[in-house]
Coordinates of C-alpha atoms in Angstrom, one line a residue:
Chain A
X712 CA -56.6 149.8 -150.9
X713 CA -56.2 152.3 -153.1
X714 CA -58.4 155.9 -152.8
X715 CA -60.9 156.5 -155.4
X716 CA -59.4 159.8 -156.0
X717 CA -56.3 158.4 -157.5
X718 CA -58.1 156.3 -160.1
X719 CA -60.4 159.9 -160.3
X720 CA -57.3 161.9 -160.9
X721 CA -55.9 159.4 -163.8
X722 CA -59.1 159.9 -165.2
X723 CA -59.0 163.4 -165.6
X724 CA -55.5 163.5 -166.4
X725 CA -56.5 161.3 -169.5
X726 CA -59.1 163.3 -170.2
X727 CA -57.0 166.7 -170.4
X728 CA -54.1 164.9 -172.4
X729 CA -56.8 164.1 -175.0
X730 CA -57.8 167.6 -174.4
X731 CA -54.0 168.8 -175.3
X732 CA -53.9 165.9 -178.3
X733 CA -57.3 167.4 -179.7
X734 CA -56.3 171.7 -179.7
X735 CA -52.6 171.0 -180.4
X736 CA -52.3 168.5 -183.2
X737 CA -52.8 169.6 -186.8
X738 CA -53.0 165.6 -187.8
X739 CA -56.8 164.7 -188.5
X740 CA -56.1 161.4 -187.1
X741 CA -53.7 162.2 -183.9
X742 CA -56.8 164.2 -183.4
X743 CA -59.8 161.5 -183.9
X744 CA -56.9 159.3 -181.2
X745 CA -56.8 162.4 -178.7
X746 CA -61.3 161.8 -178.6
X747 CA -60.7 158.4 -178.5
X748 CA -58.2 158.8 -175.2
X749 CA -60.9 161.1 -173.8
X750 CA -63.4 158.6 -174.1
X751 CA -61.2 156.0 -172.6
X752 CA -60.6 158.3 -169.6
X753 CA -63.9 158.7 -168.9
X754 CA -64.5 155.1 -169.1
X755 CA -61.9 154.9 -166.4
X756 CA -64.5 157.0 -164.1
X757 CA -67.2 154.7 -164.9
X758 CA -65.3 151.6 -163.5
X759 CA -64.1 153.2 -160.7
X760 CA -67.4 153.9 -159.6
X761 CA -69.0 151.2 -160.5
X762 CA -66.3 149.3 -157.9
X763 CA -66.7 151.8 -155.7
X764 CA -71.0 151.0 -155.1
X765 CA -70.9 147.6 -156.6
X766 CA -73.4 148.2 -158.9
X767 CA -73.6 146.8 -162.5
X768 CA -74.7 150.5 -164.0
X769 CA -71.6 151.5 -164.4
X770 CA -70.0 148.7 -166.4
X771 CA -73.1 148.5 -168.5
X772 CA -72.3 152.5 -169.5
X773 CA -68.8 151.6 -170.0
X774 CA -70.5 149.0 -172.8
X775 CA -72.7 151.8 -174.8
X776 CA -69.7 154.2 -174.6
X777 CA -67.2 151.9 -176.4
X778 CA -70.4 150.4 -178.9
X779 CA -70.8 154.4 -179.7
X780 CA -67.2 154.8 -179.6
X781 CA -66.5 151.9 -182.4
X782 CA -69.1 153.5 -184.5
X783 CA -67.6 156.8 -184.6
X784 CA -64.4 155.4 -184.9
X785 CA -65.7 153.2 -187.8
X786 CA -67.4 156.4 -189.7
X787 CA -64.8 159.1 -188.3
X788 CA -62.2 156.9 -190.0
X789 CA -64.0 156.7 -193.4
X790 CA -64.4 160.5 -193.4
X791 CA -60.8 161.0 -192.9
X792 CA -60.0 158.8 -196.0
X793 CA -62.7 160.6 -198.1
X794 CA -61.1 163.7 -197.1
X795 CA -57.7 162.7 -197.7
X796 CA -59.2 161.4 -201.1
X797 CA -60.5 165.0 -201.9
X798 CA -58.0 167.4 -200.5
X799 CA -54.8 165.5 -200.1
X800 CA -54.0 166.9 -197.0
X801 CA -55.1 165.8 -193.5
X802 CA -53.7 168.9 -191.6
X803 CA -56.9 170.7 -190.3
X804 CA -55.8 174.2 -190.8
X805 CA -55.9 173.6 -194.3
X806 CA -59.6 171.8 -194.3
X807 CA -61.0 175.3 -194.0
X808 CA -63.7 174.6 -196.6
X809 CA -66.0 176.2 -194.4
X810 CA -64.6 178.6 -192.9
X811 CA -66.0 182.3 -193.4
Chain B
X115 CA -51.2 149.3 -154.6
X116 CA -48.0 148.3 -156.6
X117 CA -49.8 147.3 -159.7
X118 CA -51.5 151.0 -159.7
X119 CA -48.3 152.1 -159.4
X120 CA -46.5 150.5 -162.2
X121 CA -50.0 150.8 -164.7
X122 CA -51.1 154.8 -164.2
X123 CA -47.5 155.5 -165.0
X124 CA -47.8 153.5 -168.0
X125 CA -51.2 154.4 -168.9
X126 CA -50.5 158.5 -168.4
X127 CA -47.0 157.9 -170.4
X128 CA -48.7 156.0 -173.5
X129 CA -51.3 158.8 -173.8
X130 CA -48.5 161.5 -173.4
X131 CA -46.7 159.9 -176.0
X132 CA -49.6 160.2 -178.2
X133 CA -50.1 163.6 -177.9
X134 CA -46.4 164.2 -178.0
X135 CA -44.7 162.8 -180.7
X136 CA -44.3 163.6 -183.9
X137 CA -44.4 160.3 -186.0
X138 CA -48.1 159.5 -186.3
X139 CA -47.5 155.4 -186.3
X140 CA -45.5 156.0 -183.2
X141 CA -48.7 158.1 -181.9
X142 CA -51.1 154.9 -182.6
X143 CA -48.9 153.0 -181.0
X144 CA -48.7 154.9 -178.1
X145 CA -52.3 155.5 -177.8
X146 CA -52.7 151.5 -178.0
X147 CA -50.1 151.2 -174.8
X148 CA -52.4 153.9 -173.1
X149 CA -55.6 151.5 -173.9
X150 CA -53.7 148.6 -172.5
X151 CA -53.1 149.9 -169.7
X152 CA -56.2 150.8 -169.2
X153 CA -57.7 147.7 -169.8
X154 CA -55.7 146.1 -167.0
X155 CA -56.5 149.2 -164.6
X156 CA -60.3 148.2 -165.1
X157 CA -59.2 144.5 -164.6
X158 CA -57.6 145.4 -161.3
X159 CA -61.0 147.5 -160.7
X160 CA -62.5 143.9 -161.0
X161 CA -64.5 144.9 -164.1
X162 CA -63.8 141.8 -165.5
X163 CA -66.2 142.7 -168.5
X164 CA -64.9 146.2 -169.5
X165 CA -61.8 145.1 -169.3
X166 CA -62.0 142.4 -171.7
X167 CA -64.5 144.4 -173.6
X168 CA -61.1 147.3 -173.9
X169 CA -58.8 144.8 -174.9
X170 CA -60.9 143.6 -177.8
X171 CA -62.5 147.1 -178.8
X172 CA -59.6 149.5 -178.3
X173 CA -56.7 147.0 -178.5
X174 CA -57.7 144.8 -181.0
X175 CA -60.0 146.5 -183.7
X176 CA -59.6 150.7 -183.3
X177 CA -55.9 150.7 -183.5
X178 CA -55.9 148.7 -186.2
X179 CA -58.3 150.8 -187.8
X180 CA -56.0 154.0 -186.8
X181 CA -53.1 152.7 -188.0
X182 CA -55.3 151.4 -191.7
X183 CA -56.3 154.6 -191.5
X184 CA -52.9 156.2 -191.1
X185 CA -51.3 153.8 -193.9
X186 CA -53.9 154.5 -196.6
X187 CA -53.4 158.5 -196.1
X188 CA -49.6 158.5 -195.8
X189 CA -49.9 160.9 -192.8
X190 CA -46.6 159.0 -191.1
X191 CA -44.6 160.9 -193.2
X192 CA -44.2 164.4 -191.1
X193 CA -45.1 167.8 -193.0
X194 CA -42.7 170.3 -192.8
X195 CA -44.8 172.8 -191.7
X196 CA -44.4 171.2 -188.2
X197 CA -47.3 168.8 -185.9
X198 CA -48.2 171.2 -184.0
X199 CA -50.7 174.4 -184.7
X200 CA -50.0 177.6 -184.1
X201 CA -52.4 178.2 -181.4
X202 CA -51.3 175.4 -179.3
X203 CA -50.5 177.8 -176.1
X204 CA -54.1 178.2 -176.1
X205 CA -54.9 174.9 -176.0
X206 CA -52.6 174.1 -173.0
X207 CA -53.7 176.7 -171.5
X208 CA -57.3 175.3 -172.2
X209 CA -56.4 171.8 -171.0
X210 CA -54.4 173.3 -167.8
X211 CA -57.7 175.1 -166.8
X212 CA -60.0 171.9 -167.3
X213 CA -57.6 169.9 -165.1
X214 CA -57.7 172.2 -162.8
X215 CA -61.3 172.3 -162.5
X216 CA -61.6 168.4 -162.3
X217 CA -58.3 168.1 -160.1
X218 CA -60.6 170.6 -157.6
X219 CA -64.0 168.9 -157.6
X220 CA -62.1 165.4 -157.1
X221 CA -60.0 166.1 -153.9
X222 CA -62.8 168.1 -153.0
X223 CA -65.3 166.2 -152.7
X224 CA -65.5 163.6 -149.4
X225 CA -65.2 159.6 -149.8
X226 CA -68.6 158.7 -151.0
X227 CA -68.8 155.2 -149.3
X228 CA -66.7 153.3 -146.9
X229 CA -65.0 150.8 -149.0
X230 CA -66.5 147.6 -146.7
X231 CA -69.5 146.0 -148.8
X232 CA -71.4 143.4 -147.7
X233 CA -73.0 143.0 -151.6
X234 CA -70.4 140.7 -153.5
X235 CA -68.6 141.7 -156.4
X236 CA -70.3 142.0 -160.0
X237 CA -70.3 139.3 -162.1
X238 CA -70.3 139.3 -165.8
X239 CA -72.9 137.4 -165.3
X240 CA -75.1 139.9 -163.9
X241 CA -74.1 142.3 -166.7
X242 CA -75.4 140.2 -169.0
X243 CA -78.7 139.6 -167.1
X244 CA -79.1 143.5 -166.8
X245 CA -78.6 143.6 -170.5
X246 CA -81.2 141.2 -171.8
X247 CA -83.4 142.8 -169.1
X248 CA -83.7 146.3 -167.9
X249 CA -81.3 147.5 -170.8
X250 CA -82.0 145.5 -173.8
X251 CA -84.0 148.5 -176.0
X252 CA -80.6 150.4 -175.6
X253 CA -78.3 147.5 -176.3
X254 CA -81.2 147.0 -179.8
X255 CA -80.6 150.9 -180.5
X256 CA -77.0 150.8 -180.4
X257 CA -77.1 147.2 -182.2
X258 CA -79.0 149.2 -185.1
X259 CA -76.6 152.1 -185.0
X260 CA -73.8 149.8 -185.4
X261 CA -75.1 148.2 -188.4
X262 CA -75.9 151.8 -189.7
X263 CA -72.3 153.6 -189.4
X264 CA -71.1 150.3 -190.8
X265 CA -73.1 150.6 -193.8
X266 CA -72.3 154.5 -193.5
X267 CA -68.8 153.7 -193.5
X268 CA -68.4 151.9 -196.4
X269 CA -70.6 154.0 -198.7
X270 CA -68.5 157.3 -197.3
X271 CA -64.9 155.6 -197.9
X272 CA -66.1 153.4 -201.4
X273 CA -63.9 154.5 -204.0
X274 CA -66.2 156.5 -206.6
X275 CA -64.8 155.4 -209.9
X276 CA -65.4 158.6 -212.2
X277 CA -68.8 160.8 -211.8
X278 CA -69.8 162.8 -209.9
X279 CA -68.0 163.3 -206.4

């Protein structure tokens, strides 16, 4: 049997890498992917919970989180094109539109 | 114990890879592993239905969507101005601190329950009673936001021929 904390631990350690992905990266997408992995991590705290006290909550808040999840991915990704389309860049240091 | 074993590995090195390298097909591809993995991890959790529910959502429709998205802006090709910003020691730094924290309040915090149940195992089955019952205004809500940022979706990324932008 393995201890909650390790599947705890993987969590968070997929959480921080999508932390690293998201301040790092200058690639609008690698970015949008770093959220995604954060998400997914979180996810992974859910489930192990849920296992943990048997209880169906969990699992059911996995469900709205990846339901939310597809729609952001769904209009993230179609503001990322419309950028593209405008600025012809995707590097977010050079989106600065409104910036002061 | 040995399936953990081989899958955090695999999950941890997919999302380092994403973050990591500097071909941004590569990154999608990596981040896809990293969902894999995943999925099986919440398999081996016996979450039959979040694990099947990963495999078709992540693995199935948002990399493809990533890797659409990353074919019809051409960001695969690297810019020569480097992947990486220039304030990316402050955002290790941030991420360091975060784990940290997290890292803290997990192996500080006792066992919660003793890992003997008597109550069985969850069925899919009983997700999908909870859902039609307790939690079926929430599953309508995010069944009408779906439909919205699908709409929204295609209006924001429909090619404007001409006029005004």
């Amino acid at each position: 049997m393995i201890p909650l904390s390790w599947y705890l631990l993987l969590s968070a350690t997929l959480f921080c890498l999508g932390i690293v992905g998201f301040l790092v990266r200058r690639n609008l997408i690698t970015i949008f992917m770093s959220i995604e992995l954060m998400l997914n991590g979180v996810n992974l705290s859910f489930v192990t919970f849920a296992h943990q006290w048997h209880l169906v909550k969990g699992q059911i808040f996995v469900f709205f989180v990846m339901v939310v999840a597809a729609a952001e991915a769904a209009v993230g990704l179609a503001i990322i094109i419309a950028i593209f389309r405008a600025r012809a860049t995707l590097a977010v240091d050079r989106i600065d539109l409104m910036k002061l | 114990m040995v399936i953990f074993a081989i899958l955090a590995p695999l999950t941890v090195a997919g999302g380092l890879a994403a973050v990591m390298l500097r071909n941004t097909v590569h990154c999608a591809l990596a981040v896809a592993v990293a969902f894999a993995g995943l999925a099986l991890l919440f398999l081996q959790l016996n979450a039959q239905f979040a694990g099947f529910a990963q495999i078709l959502v992540y693995v199935g429709a948002v990399a493809i969507l990533v890797v659409f998205a990353i074919l019809l802006t051409r960001s695969s090709e690297t810019p020569a101005t480097g992947v990486f910003s220039k304030t990316w020691l402050t955002g290790l730094v941030i991420a360091a601190a975060v784990f940290a924290v997290l890292a803290w309040a997990v192996l500080g915090s006792r066992t919660a329950l003793p890992h003997e149940q008597i109550e069985p195992q969850i069925a899919v089955a009983q997700i999908g009673y909870a859902l039609m019952g307790r939690y079926v205004l929430p599953l309508e809500i995010v069944a009408v936001l779906l439909t919205a940022s699908m709409i929204g979706a295609v209006i924001v990324a429909m090619y404007e021929k001409g006029g005004a932008k």
